[in-house]
DNA sequence: TTGTATGCGTTATCAC
DNA sequence: GTGATAACGCATACAA
C-alpha cells in the first residue's frame, strides 16, 4: 500500500510537501500541488489513519457503547447517530456491553487511541460509577442513562412525562382497572415509566388488584406472555400500558388470540412510536419519541466537547415524549 | 494519559519489558511481571491502539459498509456481526453509504489504517466495480450483494429459492390472481425475489393483469401505499407477495383499512421473518431467514481472511430461506 | 531475563 | 515555497 514516502519519491518532492498538499496546510505552489495530487491519485494513495492520529492525537472517530442491539428502537438511535457522525466527517465505532461496571470499564480501556469521545447508552442503574470514574480520559455523553442533573452531559427521553400522559389518557377515558407491562428490571427507562404508572393510578384512587404490574423485558415475546397473563387476570384489566411498543405489539397478539377485541374489550397503549406502530391492527396508541433525534442530539453534544474541549458546560437535555392516540385505545366496555 | 514510558519509568524497567508483559511475549520473570502489572494498574495504563497498529499493521477492527440502517432487518444483521466481532476480540467500525461507486470508493479510502477487513453490504447492482477495484487493499466479504460465483467472497440469502417457495405456496392454494410488492429498483434482493414471482406465475400460466407488480421501497409506508393500490386493482388479486416483511405489514394495514379480511378475502405473504412477523394480526406467513446468521457467517469468513491471509478460497455461501406458513395466507375466496 | 535501538507513517517545527 | 528532521507510542531484533 502506497505511503506518503512513495508519493514524495514519485513526485520528486519531500514528504512534507505531500503532507501539506493533502491537508491544505502551509503554502504550496499551484503547480507542485497539482503534480502531487496527480501522483497521489495515480498511486491510489490515502493517508494511514493510525499514523496520523498518533501525531495529531485525534482519531476523527466517535465510539458508542450500547446495551444491546435489538429491535427498531436501537436501530433508529444508531441511525440518528450515524447520520450526524458521518455528516461531520467522523467515523463510528460501535460496541456492545451488558452493562455491568467491569465490562464498561474494559470497553473504555479498549477505546483508548481509537476514539475522540464516547457515547454511552446504559440504562442499567449500576453503571453510573464506571462512567464517572473514567470520564476523565475523553469526553463522554450519556444517552438515556440515569444521571444526576449537571453531573454528566446527558440526553434522556421524557419518560415520566410521556408515560404520565399515556396513563392520564386511559384514566380520562374511564379506565379503572389498568395493567402495566414493565421493561427490564433495574432499567432506567422502565423504572421511570413505571413510576408514572404508579403515580397516576394512585392519584386516580386505583390500587391493586385493579392496578397490576406484569414483568417483561422489552421484547415482543415477553409482551406476548404478559398479554396471556393479563387474559387470565381477575378482575381482568380494561386497559394495558406497555413500557415499549414491542411489548405492546406482543400483548396485542396475545389478547387477540385470546378472543379479545381491541379497543372494544381492552385498550392497549405503548411507548416509543416505532415506525411500525401505526401499521398495527389496530393502529397502536403510543407515546411518540423522536428516536433518531435522541442519537442526533447526543452526537452533536459529543462533537461539541470533542472540538471545543472542556469549555462546554455539562447539562441534562430532555427529548420530549407525547401521546399519539390511534385506534388501540378507547373507552372501557360498559 | 499514561503511556508505556510512564509505566516503565515508574516501575524502574525498560519500555521493552513493559511491552513484553502486556503482550505475554518473550520471557519475563514472575516478580517483574507482577510488579509491572501493578504499576500499570495503578497508573490506569492502557496501550494506545493507534500506536500499536502502526507498528503491528493490524488494527483489530473490522469495518462494515451498509446501504442504510433502517428497520429490523439491518438491526438483526448488525447484531449478528457485532456478536461475532466482539467474541473474537475485534472492534467494529460502521459506515453507511448510499451505494454509488464514488461513495463506496471514498469509504474504502477512509478506512485505510482503521480496519483489517471490510464487510460490504450493498445490494445496489451498480456497486460491483467499486468493490472489485479496491479489494486489493484489504480482505473484503460481500454481504447479500450481487456477485459472480467465486469472483468475490460472499454470503447471500437464498432469495430466489425462498421466494419461489412462497409463490408456489400461493399457487398451490389455488390463487390465480397474485400481486407482488417489489423492493427498491436495482436492488439485488428485490430483483431475485421478483424473478421468482415472474417464473412461478409464468409456470402456472398466470399473466397480466392477473399477475401485477406494484413498486415499493422496503418501508412500511410504501407497503401501505401498495396495499391501497391493490385494493383498487381490477381484477383485484386474491393474494399479495411482498418483497419484505415491513412492506407486507404496511399492506396488511392498508388492506384491513379497506375492509378486506386477511386471509379470507386476500392472502398476504412476506419475506425475512423479522421478529415481529409472528405477532401481527393475523400472524404473517413469510419466508424465514436467519437474519443474524447472515451477519455471523460473513464476519466469520472475514475473520478467516484477516487471520490466515490469502490462503482462504473465495466462494459464495448461501443462507437458506424457507417458508413459514402462519395465518395471513389461505385459500382464495370461492 | 532484561535493555537499547530502530522504525511504523504521519504531522509539525524548524531551517533554508 | 520547500526540505530535513524530530516527535507520537509502541513492538521487536539484537545485544548484553
XYZ file of C-alpha atoms (C1' of nucleotides) in Angstrom:
700
model
C 0.000 0.000 0.000
C 1.404 3.349 -1.056
C 2.631 5.616 1.730
C 3.432 9.288 1.813
C 7.035 8.410 1.074
C 6.153 6.668 -2.147
C 4.211 9.671 -3.315
C 7.047 12.015 -2.363
C 9.653 9.963 -4.208
C 7.497 9.516 -7.293
C 6.632 13.205 -7.378
C 10.188 14.295 -6.697
C 9.287 16.301 -3.619
C 9.637 15.864 0.126
C 7.134 14.146 2.345
C 6.499 17.481 3.986
C 5.187 18.886 0.747
C 2.950 15.921 0.154
C 1.598 16.282 3.649
C 0.925 19.962 3.093
C -0.917 19.244 -0.110
C -3.058 16.578 1.499
C -4.012 18.768 4.412
C -4.319 22.125 2.697
C -1.918 23.421 5.303
C 1.041 25.693 4.655
C 1.671 27.274 1.306
C 2.331 25.167 -1.773
C 2.678 26.449 -5.315
C -0.197 25.593 -7.582
C 1.992 23.649 -9.964
C 3.525 21.317 -7.382
C 0.172 20.926 -5.693
C -1.387 19.730 -8.896
C 1.565 17.474 -9.619
C 1.477 15.872 -6.189
C -2.266 15.381 -6.409
C -1.839 13.610 -9.730
C 0.816 11.252 -8.414
C -1.210 10.552 -5.309
C -4.227 9.646 -7.402
C -2.108 7.501 -9.699
C -0.686 5.571 -6.770
C -4.072 5.342 -5.086
C -2.586 6.893 -2.002
C -4.636 7.530 1.088
C -3.163 8.600 4.411
C -2.792 5.989 7.110
C -5.315 6.874 9.789
C -3.401 5.318 12.678
C -0.172 7.122 11.848
C -1.976 10.381 11.502
C -3.854 10.074 14.747
C -0.667 9.126 16.541
C 0.833 12.526 15.848
C -2.307 14.638 15.882
C -3.760 12.781 18.851
C -7.156 12.898 17.201
C -8.854 9.932 15.635
C -11.842 11.511 13.913
C -13.796 8.664 15.377
C -16.577 8.567 17.925
C -17.381 5.494 19.957
C -20.783 4.348 21.054
C -21.383 1.892 23.828
C -24.754 0.188 23.668
C -26.510 -2.227 25.991
C -27.755 -4.408 23.149
C -28.533 -4.032 19.502
C -32.053 -5.207 19.423
C -35.182 -4.072 17.673
C -36.290 -0.964 15.941
C -35.600 1.335 18.838
C -31.847 0.889 18.763
C -31.887 0.710 15.029
C -33.365 4.194 14.967
C -30.987 5.573 17.565
C -27.956 4.311 15.693
C -29.416 5.714 12.523
C -29.504 9.165 14.081
C -26.020 8.831 15.494
C -24.585 7.584 12.246
C -26.161 10.336 10.212
C -24.676 13.048 12.423
C -21.291 11.421 12.762
C -20.970 10.980 9.046
C -22.123 14.495 8.229
C -19.358 15.784 10.470
C -16.677 13.750 8.772
C -16.239 11.411 11.687
C -16.271 7.649 11.916
C -18.289 5.488 14.251
C -17.021 2.661 16.401
C -19.784 0.625 17.974
C -19.509 -1.645 20.937
C -21.949 -3.604 22.966
C -21.767 -4.219 26.673
C -24.065 -5.996 29.002
C -23.980 -3.026 31.225
C -22.111 -4.064 34.301
C -19.302 -1.930 35.650
C -16.493 -4.273 34.827
C -17.439 -4.621 31.226
C -17.933 -0.920 30.749
C -14.508 -0.213 32.174
C -12.992 -2.786 29.832
C -14.738 -1.219 26.876
C -13.430 2.181 27.873
C -9.868 0.926 28.019
C -10.114 -0.748 24.658
C -11.293 2.512 23.160
C -8.128 4.337 24.113
C -6.428 5.633 20.999
C -9.417 4.650 18.909
C -11.932 7.365 19.617
C -12.062 11.057 20.458
C -15.189 10.730 22.525
C -17.747 8.255 23.686
C -21.495 7.945 23.633
C -22.701 5.704 26.424
C -26.156 4.252 26.419
C -26.567 2.210 29.514
C -29.954 2.370 31.150
C -28.666 -0.074 33.709
C -28.719 1.666 37.009
C -25.497 0.070 38.186
C -23.237 1.519 35.558
C -23.046 5.056 36.821
C -19.875 4.662 38.803
C -17.944 3.202 35.919
C -18.782 6.157 33.763
C -17.946 8.692 36.402
C -14.565 7.214 37.184
C -13.457 7.011 33.601
C -14.854 10.176 32.183
C -11.514 11.951 32.546
C -9.969 10.070 29.665
C -12.134 11.534 26.977
C -15.449 13.361 26.566
C -18.485 11.279 27.368
C -22.129 11.932 26.666
C -24.732 9.779 28.319
C -27.633 8.648 26.234
C -30.772 7.736 28.094
C -28.888 6.957 31.250
C -29.850 7.589 34.825
C -27.655 10.575 35.626
C -27.841 13.357 38.110
C -28.505 16.766 36.660
C -25.301 18.626 35.737
C -23.205 15.711 36.887
C -22.787 14.357 33.404
C -23.636 15.504 29.950
C -26.712 13.580 29.034
C -29.706 13.276 26.795
C -32.757 11.500 28.122
C -36.244 10.760 26.959
C -39.023 12.449 28.881
C -40.035 9.055 30.191
C -42.039 10.170 33.174
C -43.875 12.922 31.336
C -44.749 10.723 28.365
C -45.873 7.805 30.479
C -47.951 10.128 32.646
C -49.695 11.455 29.577
C -50.457 7.924 28.420
C -51.803 6.945 31.797
C -53.917 10.075 32.133
C -55.359 9.305 28.727
C -56.538 5.919 29.976
C -57.865 7.256 33.244
C -59.672 10.083 31.487
C -61.335 7.576 29.209
C -62.786 5.971 32.274
C -60.491 3.015 32.825
C -60.341 1.872 36.448
C -58.552 -1.454 36.030
C -55.208 -0.977 34.337
C -52.234 -3.287 33.861
C -48.685 -2.197 33.200
C -46.202 -4.390 31.342
C -42.835 -3.337 32.703
C -39.460 -3.437 30.995
C -36.264 -4.981 32.250
C -35.575 -4.842 35.938
C -33.178 -2.146 37.093
C -33.627 -0.323 33.814
C -33.910 3.438 33.943
C -36.482 3.851 31.175
C -38.619 1.099 32.582
C -38.436 2.450 36.111
C -39.404 5.961 35.092
C -42.386 4.753 33.099
C -43.416 2.538 35.959
C -43.125 5.450 38.358
C -45.630 7.366 36.239
C -47.952 4.356 36.207
C -47.881 4.195 39.968
C -48.308 7.918 40.467
C -51.241 8.278 38.102
C -53.071 5.208 39.334
C -52.591 6.353 42.899
C -53.873 9.830 42.075
C -56.911 8.222 40.460
C -57.514 6.119 43.510
C -56.756 2.893 41.701
C -54.945 0.266 43.730
C -54.143 -3.434 43.488
C -55.714 -5.681 42.316
C -57.074 -3.049 39.918
C -53.609 -1.762 39.166
C -51.370 -4.695 38.341
C -47.787 -4.887 37.117
C -46.662 -7.671 34.820
C -42.950 -8.195 34.241
C -41.476 -8.003 30.744
C -38.096 -7.429 29.130
C -38.871 -5.129 26.192
C -39.174 -7.977 23.663
C -42.277 -8.918 21.681
C -42.143 -12.390 23.195
C -42.292 -11.052 26.741
C -45.170 -8.792 25.727
C -46.980 -11.805 24.371
C -46.527 -13.695 27.617
C -47.653 -10.682 29.599
C -50.729 -10.463 27.397
C -51.565 -14.054 28.232
C -51.176 -13.334 31.925
C -53.492 -10.355 31.604
C -56.082 -12.519 29.881
C -56.136 -14.742 32.926
C -56.143 -11.964 35.491
C -59.220 -11.444 37.546
C -60.552 -8.924 37.675
C -59.362 -8.514 34.114
C -57.986 -5.071 33.306
C -59.757 -2.948 30.729
C -56.535 -1.295 29.663
C -52.853 -2.178 29.265
C -49.909 0.196 29.266
C -46.726 -1.417 27.936
C -43.303 0.074 28.643
C -42.467 -0.089 24.953
C -44.070 -0.761 21.588
C -42.511 -4.163 21.033
C -44.193 -5.475 24.150
C -47.437 -3.696 23.291
C -47.415 -5.482 19.938
C -46.745 -8.815 21.589
C -49.592 -8.158 24.010
C -51.892 -7.142 21.167
C -51.213 -10.508 19.616
C -51.885 -12.491 22.783
C -55.030 -10.537 23.571
C -56.352 -11.081 20.052
C -55.531 -14.769 20.199
C -57.456 -14.920 23.460
C -60.560 -13.656 21.719
C -60.486 -10.098 22.997
C -61.202 -7.195 20.674
C -59.007 -4.109 20.884
C -60.099 -1.485 21.811
C -63.702 -2.645 22.428
C -62.801 -5.185 25.109
C -59.443 -3.869 26.166
C -57.253 -0.856 25.359
C -53.542 -1.086 24.663
C -51.012 1.738 24.797
C -47.298 1.503 24.005
C -44.213 3.681 24.233
C -41.650 4.809 21.596
C -43.804 5.024 18.478
C -41.529 2.860 16.400
C -42.204 3.212 12.664
C -44.270 0.049 12.656
C -46.670 1.150 15.392
C -49.102 2.935 13.103
C -49.393 -0.131 10.889
C -50.576 -2.430 13.595
C -54.076 -3.853 13.594
C -55.479 -1.838 15.210
C -53.016 1.058 14.850
C -51.237 1.461 18.154
C -51.844 4.321 20.521
C -48.404 5.096 21.877
C -46.083 7.710 23.282
C -44.191 9.232 20.413
C -40.481 9.800 20.798
C -38.375 11.166 18.012
C -35.977 8.292 18.481
C -33.345 9.196 15.948
C -33.244 12.699 17.416
C -32.016 11.105 20.598
C -28.985 9.889 18.662
C -28.578 13.086 16.723
C -28.590 15.346 19.756
C -26.260 13.125 21.743
C -23.803 13.079 18.877
C -23.983 16.812 18.383
C -23.292 17.364 22.042
C -20.356 14.987 21.990
C -18.909 16.678 18.938
C -19.054 19.994 20.748
C -16.971 18.535 23.536
C -14.530 16.908 21.182
C -13.985 20.112 19.264
C -14.200 22.768 21.931
C -12.515 20.861 24.693
C -13.775 21.370 28.208
C -15.326 24.720 27.536
C -18.725 23.126 27.104
C -20.997 23.062 30.106
C -22.439 19.852 31.397
C -26.162 19.565 31.327
C -29.083 17.268 31.025
C -31.212 17.549 27.918
C -34.712 16.202 27.572
C -36.146 14.687 24.411
C -39.898 15.252 24.503
C -42.389 12.412 24.508
C -46.026 12.919 23.608
C -49.013 10.654 23.365
C -50.302 9.804 19.906
C -53.833 8.472 20.090
C -54.634 5.898 17.438
C -57.190 3.113 17.477
C -55.882 0.674 20.058
C -57.300 2.666 22.935
C -60.864 3.651 23.692
C -63.446 3.731 26.427
C -63.826 0.713 28.678
C -66.718 -1.615 27.964
C -69.835 -0.617 29.900
C -2.847 9.787 29.723
C -0.254 7.328 30.886
C 1.972 5.840 28.192
C 4.234 2.843 28.182
C 7.109 5.143 29.078
C 5.420 6.310 32.229
C 4.861 2.756 33.330
C 8.464 1.841 32.547
C 9.854 4.782 34.485
C 7.566 4.243 37.458
C 8.356 0.540 37.544
C 12.063 1.051 37.061
C 12.266 -1.123 33.960
C 12.597 -0.542 30.236
C 9.678 0.009 27.885
C 10.556 -3.285 26.236
C 9.814 -5.134 29.436
C 6.510 -3.389 29.894
C 5.617 -4.236 26.335
C 6.525 -7.865 26.884
C 4.404 -8.035 29.982
C 1.414 -6.514 28.257
C 1.617 -8.857 25.301
C 2.668 -12.051 27.060
C 5.544 -12.196 24.630
C 9.151 -13.002 25.442
C 10.149 -14.264 28.819
C 9.736 -12.095 31.856
C 10.433 -13.110 35.424
C 7.377 -13.555 37.548
C 8.430 -10.912 40.008
C 8.966 -8.134 37.481
C 5.832 -9.174 35.641
C 3.792 -8.775 38.762
C 5.478 -5.511 39.587
C 4.874 -4.060 36.134
C 1.266 -5.159 36.179
C 0.746 -3.418 39.496
C 2.219 -0.171 38.286
C 0.229 -0.347 35.069
C -2.971 -0.822 37.034
C -2.059 1.992 39.409
C -1.464 4.375 36.515
C -4.549 3.175 34.668
C -2.406 2.421 31.694
C -3.868 1.008 28.522
C -1.912 0.709 25.286
C -2.562 3.301 22.618
C -4.370 1.469 19.827
C -3.145 3.710 17.028
C 0.486 3.426 18.033
C 0.210 -0.298 18.313
C -1.474 -0.764 14.984
C 1.117 1.430 13.336
C 3.866 -0.991 14.239
C 1.932 -4.242 14.006
C -0.001 -3.158 10.948
C -3.097 -4.693 12.429
C -5.977 -2.740 13.883
C -8.100 -5.476 15.465
C -11.000 -3.714 13.868
C -13.420 -4.795 11.185
C -15.344 -2.341 9.075
C -18.851 -2.730 7.796
C -20.291 -0.722 4.963
C -24.073 -0.637 4.921
C -26.548 0.835 2.476
C -28.760 2.212 5.226
C -29.508 1.474 8.826
C -33.190 1.035 8.693
C -35.624 -1.355 10.273
C -35.377 -4.658 11.980
C -33.602 -6.396 9.151
C -30.414 -4.366 9.449
C -30.732 -4.279 13.156
C -30.573 -8.067 13.185
C -27.690 -8.247 10.741
C -25.602 -5.819 12.756
C -26.493 -7.762 15.853
C -25.004 -10.900 14.328
C -21.934 -9.081 13.126
C -21.353 -7.386 16.433
C -21.710 -10.577 18.404
C -19.096 -12.357 16.316
C -16.711 -9.435 16.136
C -16.804 -8.963 19.854
C -16.392 -12.638 20.646
C -13.223 -12.589 18.563
C -11.762 -9.626 20.373
C -12.210 -7.277 17.458
C -13.837 -3.902 17.184
C -16.464 -2.779 14.738
C -16.412 0.356 12.626
C -19.689 1.024 10.882
C -20.239 3.224 7.927
C -23.172 3.973 5.719
C -23.085 4.646 2.029
C -25.828 5.317 -0.413
C -24.387 2.702 -2.624
C -22.976 4.502 -5.604
C -19.460 3.766 -6.758
C -17.951 7.082 -5.843
C -19.145 6.957 -2.300
C -18.023 3.385 -1.797
C -14.557 4.228 -3.036
C -14.428 7.175 -0.656
C -15.482 4.974 2.228
C -12.794 2.469 1.348
C -10.103 5.124 1.368
C -11.223 6.496 4.679
C -10.969 3.022 6.150
C -7.297 2.728 5.375
C -5.347 2.236 8.570
C -8.562 1.834 10.507
C -9.649 -1.697 9.711
C -8.153 -5.082 8.920
C -11.005 -6.101 6.682
C -14.306 -4.934 5.365
C -17.821 -6.261 5.224
C -19.717 -4.720 2.346
C -23.453 -4.874 2.161
C -24.520 -3.181 -0.992
C -27.425 -4.768 -2.793
C -27.189 -1.978 -5.318
C -26.303 -3.538 -8.601
C -24.026 -0.676 -9.623
C -21.527 -1.053 -6.835
C -19.777 -4.154 -8.048
C -16.973 -2.393 -9.861
C -16.006 -0.286 -6.904
C -15.608 -3.359 -4.766
C -13.625 -5.247 -7.335
C -11.171 -2.438 -7.939
C -10.456 -1.855 -4.275
C -10.425 -5.334 -2.940
C -6.636 -5.499 -3.087
C -6.193 -3.172 -0.152
C -7.682 -5.469 2.422
C -9.897 -8.538 2.687
C -13.475 -7.948 1.689
C -16.526 -10.108 2.212
C -19.699 -9.238 0.396
C -22.918 -9.495 2.306
C -26.029 -10.004 0.279
C -24.505 -8.456 -2.787
C -24.904 -9.410 -6.400
C -21.595 -11.156 -7.053
C -20.440 -13.704 -9.534
C -19.679 -17.079 -8.063
C -16.041 -17.406 -6.941
C -15.331 -13.851 -8.014
C -15.706 -12.499 -4.523
C -16.173 -13.926 -1.102
C -19.809 -13.529 -0.391
C -22.774 -14.548 1.688
C -26.198 -14.247 0.158
C -29.721 -15.095 1.135
C -31.389 -17.790 -0.927
C -33.698 -15.132 -2.332
C -34.837 -16.975 -5.407
C -35.418 -20.252 -3.642
C -37.303 -18.700 -0.758
C -39.458 -16.507 -2.966
C -40.221 -19.476 -5.205
C -41.400 -21.456 -2.234
C -43.648 -18.614 -1.154
C -45.096 -18.265 -4.620
C -45.647 -21.986 -5.029
C -47.469 -21.957 -1.720
C -49.913 -19.383 -3.057
C -50.350 -21.117 -6.388
C -50.863 -24.473 -4.703
C -53.556 -22.943 -2.540
C -55.384 -22.075 -5.728
C -54.553 -18.408 -6.157
C -54.701 -17.266 -9.780
C -54.556 -13.515 -9.321
C -51.431 -12.520 -7.443
C -49.776 -9.165 -6.822
C -46.142 -8.636 -5.946
C -44.945 -5.632 -3.995
C -41.390 -5.122 -5.160
C -38.475 -3.614 -3.262
C -36.195 -0.840 -4.356
C -35.312 -0.626 -8.019
C -31.934 -2.002 -8.995
C -31.747 -3.885 -5.732
C -30.383 -7.389 -5.817
C -32.670 -8.897 -3.200
C -35.700 -7.322 -4.742
C -34.753 -8.421 -8.225
C -34.193 -12.014 -7.246
C -37.490 -12.216 -5.406
C -39.214 -10.625 -8.358
C -37.585 -13.103 -10.708
C -39.122 -15.930 -8.693
C -42.510 -14.213 -8.813
C -42.297 -13.984 -12.581
C -41.068 -17.526 -13.057
C -43.674 -19.144 -10.855
C -46.578 -17.131 -12.229
C -45.461 -17.933 -15.772
C -45.158 -21.608 -14.957
C -48.669 -21.505 -13.522
C -49.966 -19.831 -16.634
C -50.752 -16.612 -14.821
C -50.151 -13.445 -16.799
C -51.042 -9.757 -16.553
C -53.470 -8.426 -15.498
C -53.700 -11.398 -13.149
C -50.055 -11.070 -12.192
C -49.344 -7.484 -11.281
C -46.270 -5.800 -9.854
C -46.579 -2.831 -7.534
C -43.490 -0.749 -6.766
C -42.261 -0.336 -3.194
C -39.054 0.575 -1.389
C -38.931 -1.873 1.544
C -40.551 0.554 4.026
C -43.858 0.049 5.805
C -45.153 3.262 4.241
C -44.508 2.006 0.719
C -46.194 -1.268 1.603
C -49.188 0.663 2.828
C -49.428 2.607 -0.420
C -49.032 -0.576 -2.415
C -51.836 -2.127 -0.385
C -54.086 0.776 -1.312
C -53.224 0.339 -4.975
C -54.049 -3.354 -4.732
C -57.411 -2.529 -3.176
C -58.250 -0.520 -6.250
C -56.929 -3.020 -8.787
C -59.384 -4.786 -11.003
C -59.481 -7.630 -11.175
C -58.440 -7.488 -7.546
C -55.743 -10.025 -6.609
C -56.576 -12.746 -4.103
C -53.010 -12.855 -2.839
C -50.112 -10.486 -2.255
C -46.433 -11.360 -2.056
C -44.325 -8.567 -0.588
C -40.564 -8.449 -1.081
C -40.077 -7.981 2.647
C -41.989 -8.090 5.916
C -42.067 -4.357 6.509
C -43.984 -3.870 3.280
C -46.190 -6.857 3.991
C -47.117 -5.282 7.312
C -47.851 -1.965 5.640
C -50.014 -3.756 3.091
C -51.812 -5.687 5.819
C -52.721 -2.370 7.378
C -54.000 -0.828 4.133
C -55.963 -3.926 3.201
C -57.588 -4.060 6.622
C -58.407 -0.368 6.487
C -60.038 -1.028 3.117
C -62.383 -3.519 4.710
C -60.717 -6.700 3.489
C -60.247 -9.630 5.807
C -56.942 -11.490 5.765
C -56.746 -14.307 4.794
C -60.451 -14.802 3.958
C -60.588 -12.104 1.295
C -56.928 -11.820 0.449
C -53.719 -13.623 1.412
C -50.507 -11.822 2.319
C -47.017 -13.291 2.353
C -43.819 -11.510 3.338
C -40.076 -12.141 3.328
C -37.426 -12.085 6.103
C -39.441 -13.228 9.100
C -38.432 -10.334 11.280
C -39.092 -10.992 14.963
C -42.314 -9.029 14.833
C -43.858 -11.012 11.972
C -45.391 -13.683 14.151
C -47.102 -11.075 16.314
C -49.001 -9.451 13.504
C -52.759 -9.689 13.319
C -53.102 -12.108 11.648
C -49.650 -13.662 12.169
C -47.698 -13.210 8.976
C -46.894 -16.043 6.619
C -43.384 -15.249 5.458
C -40.089 -16.608 4.225
C -37.889 -17.208 7.212
C -34.280 -16.120 7.030
C -31.954 -16.467 9.948
C -31.008 -12.839 9.590
C -28.396 -12.560 12.263
C -26.696 -15.654 10.844
C -26.106 -13.650 7.725
C -24.011 -11.282 9.788
C -22.383 -14.019 11.812
C -21.244 -16.039 8.820
C -19.995 -13.015 6.918
C -17.958 -11.946 9.917
C -16.544 -15.414 10.436
C -15.477 -15.570 6.829
C -13.872 -12.165 7.007
C -12.007 -13.103 10.158
C -10.617 -16.151 8.384
C -9.215 -13.906 5.702
C -7.833 -11.423 8.144
C -6.071 -14.118 10.128
C -4.987 -16.581 7.504
C -4.168 -14.086 4.812
C -4.867 -15.045 1.240
C -4.874 -18.752 1.882
C -8.644 -18.764 2.103
C -10.531 -19.623 -1.040
C -13.149 -17.341 -2.446
C -16.612 -18.673 -2.570
C -20.259 -17.848 -2.445
C -22.218 -19.052 0.533
C -25.965 -19.336 0.663
C -28.084 -18.622 3.726
C -31.211 -20.748 3.433
C -34.684 -19.249 3.242
C -37.785 -21.287 3.952
C -41.459 -20.515 4.028
C -43.178 -20.351 7.389
C -46.926 -20.655 6.991
C -48.905 -18.702 9.566
C -52.387 -17.264 9.360
C -52.106 -14.484 6.812
C -52.377 -16.861 3.890
C -55.130 -19.273 2.946
C -57.275 -20.425 0.082
C -58.788 -17.826 -2.226
C -62.442 -16.986 -1.729
C -64.703 -19.161 -3.869
C 15.981 -12.300 31.865
C 16.433 -7.509 30.555
C 17.848 -3.148 27.989
C 18.957 -0.434 23.566
C 17.821 0.968 19.320
C 15.110 1.138 15.135
C 11.117 2.040 12.518
C 5.970 2.012 11.554
C 3.506 6.723 8.550
C 2.341 10.905 9.630
C 2.422 15.984 11.082
C 4.905 19.937 12.844
C 8.981 22.785 13.724
C 12.407 24.499 12.123
C 15.725 25.920 8.791
C 16.784 27.318 4.069
C 7.928 27.582 -1.238
C 10.260 23.792 0.087
C 13.113 20.241 2.588
C 15.265 17.959 6.684
C 14.109 16.055 10.899
C 12.062 15.285 15.431
C 8.418 13.527 17.571
C 3.840 10.491 18.511
C 3.563 5.328 21.401
C 4.555 1.089 20.617
C 6.771 -3.792 19.266
C 10.723 -6.178 18.153
C 15.506 -7.633 16.518
C 19.537 -7.701 18.592
C 22.898 -7.025 22.163
C 24.116 -7.755 26.799
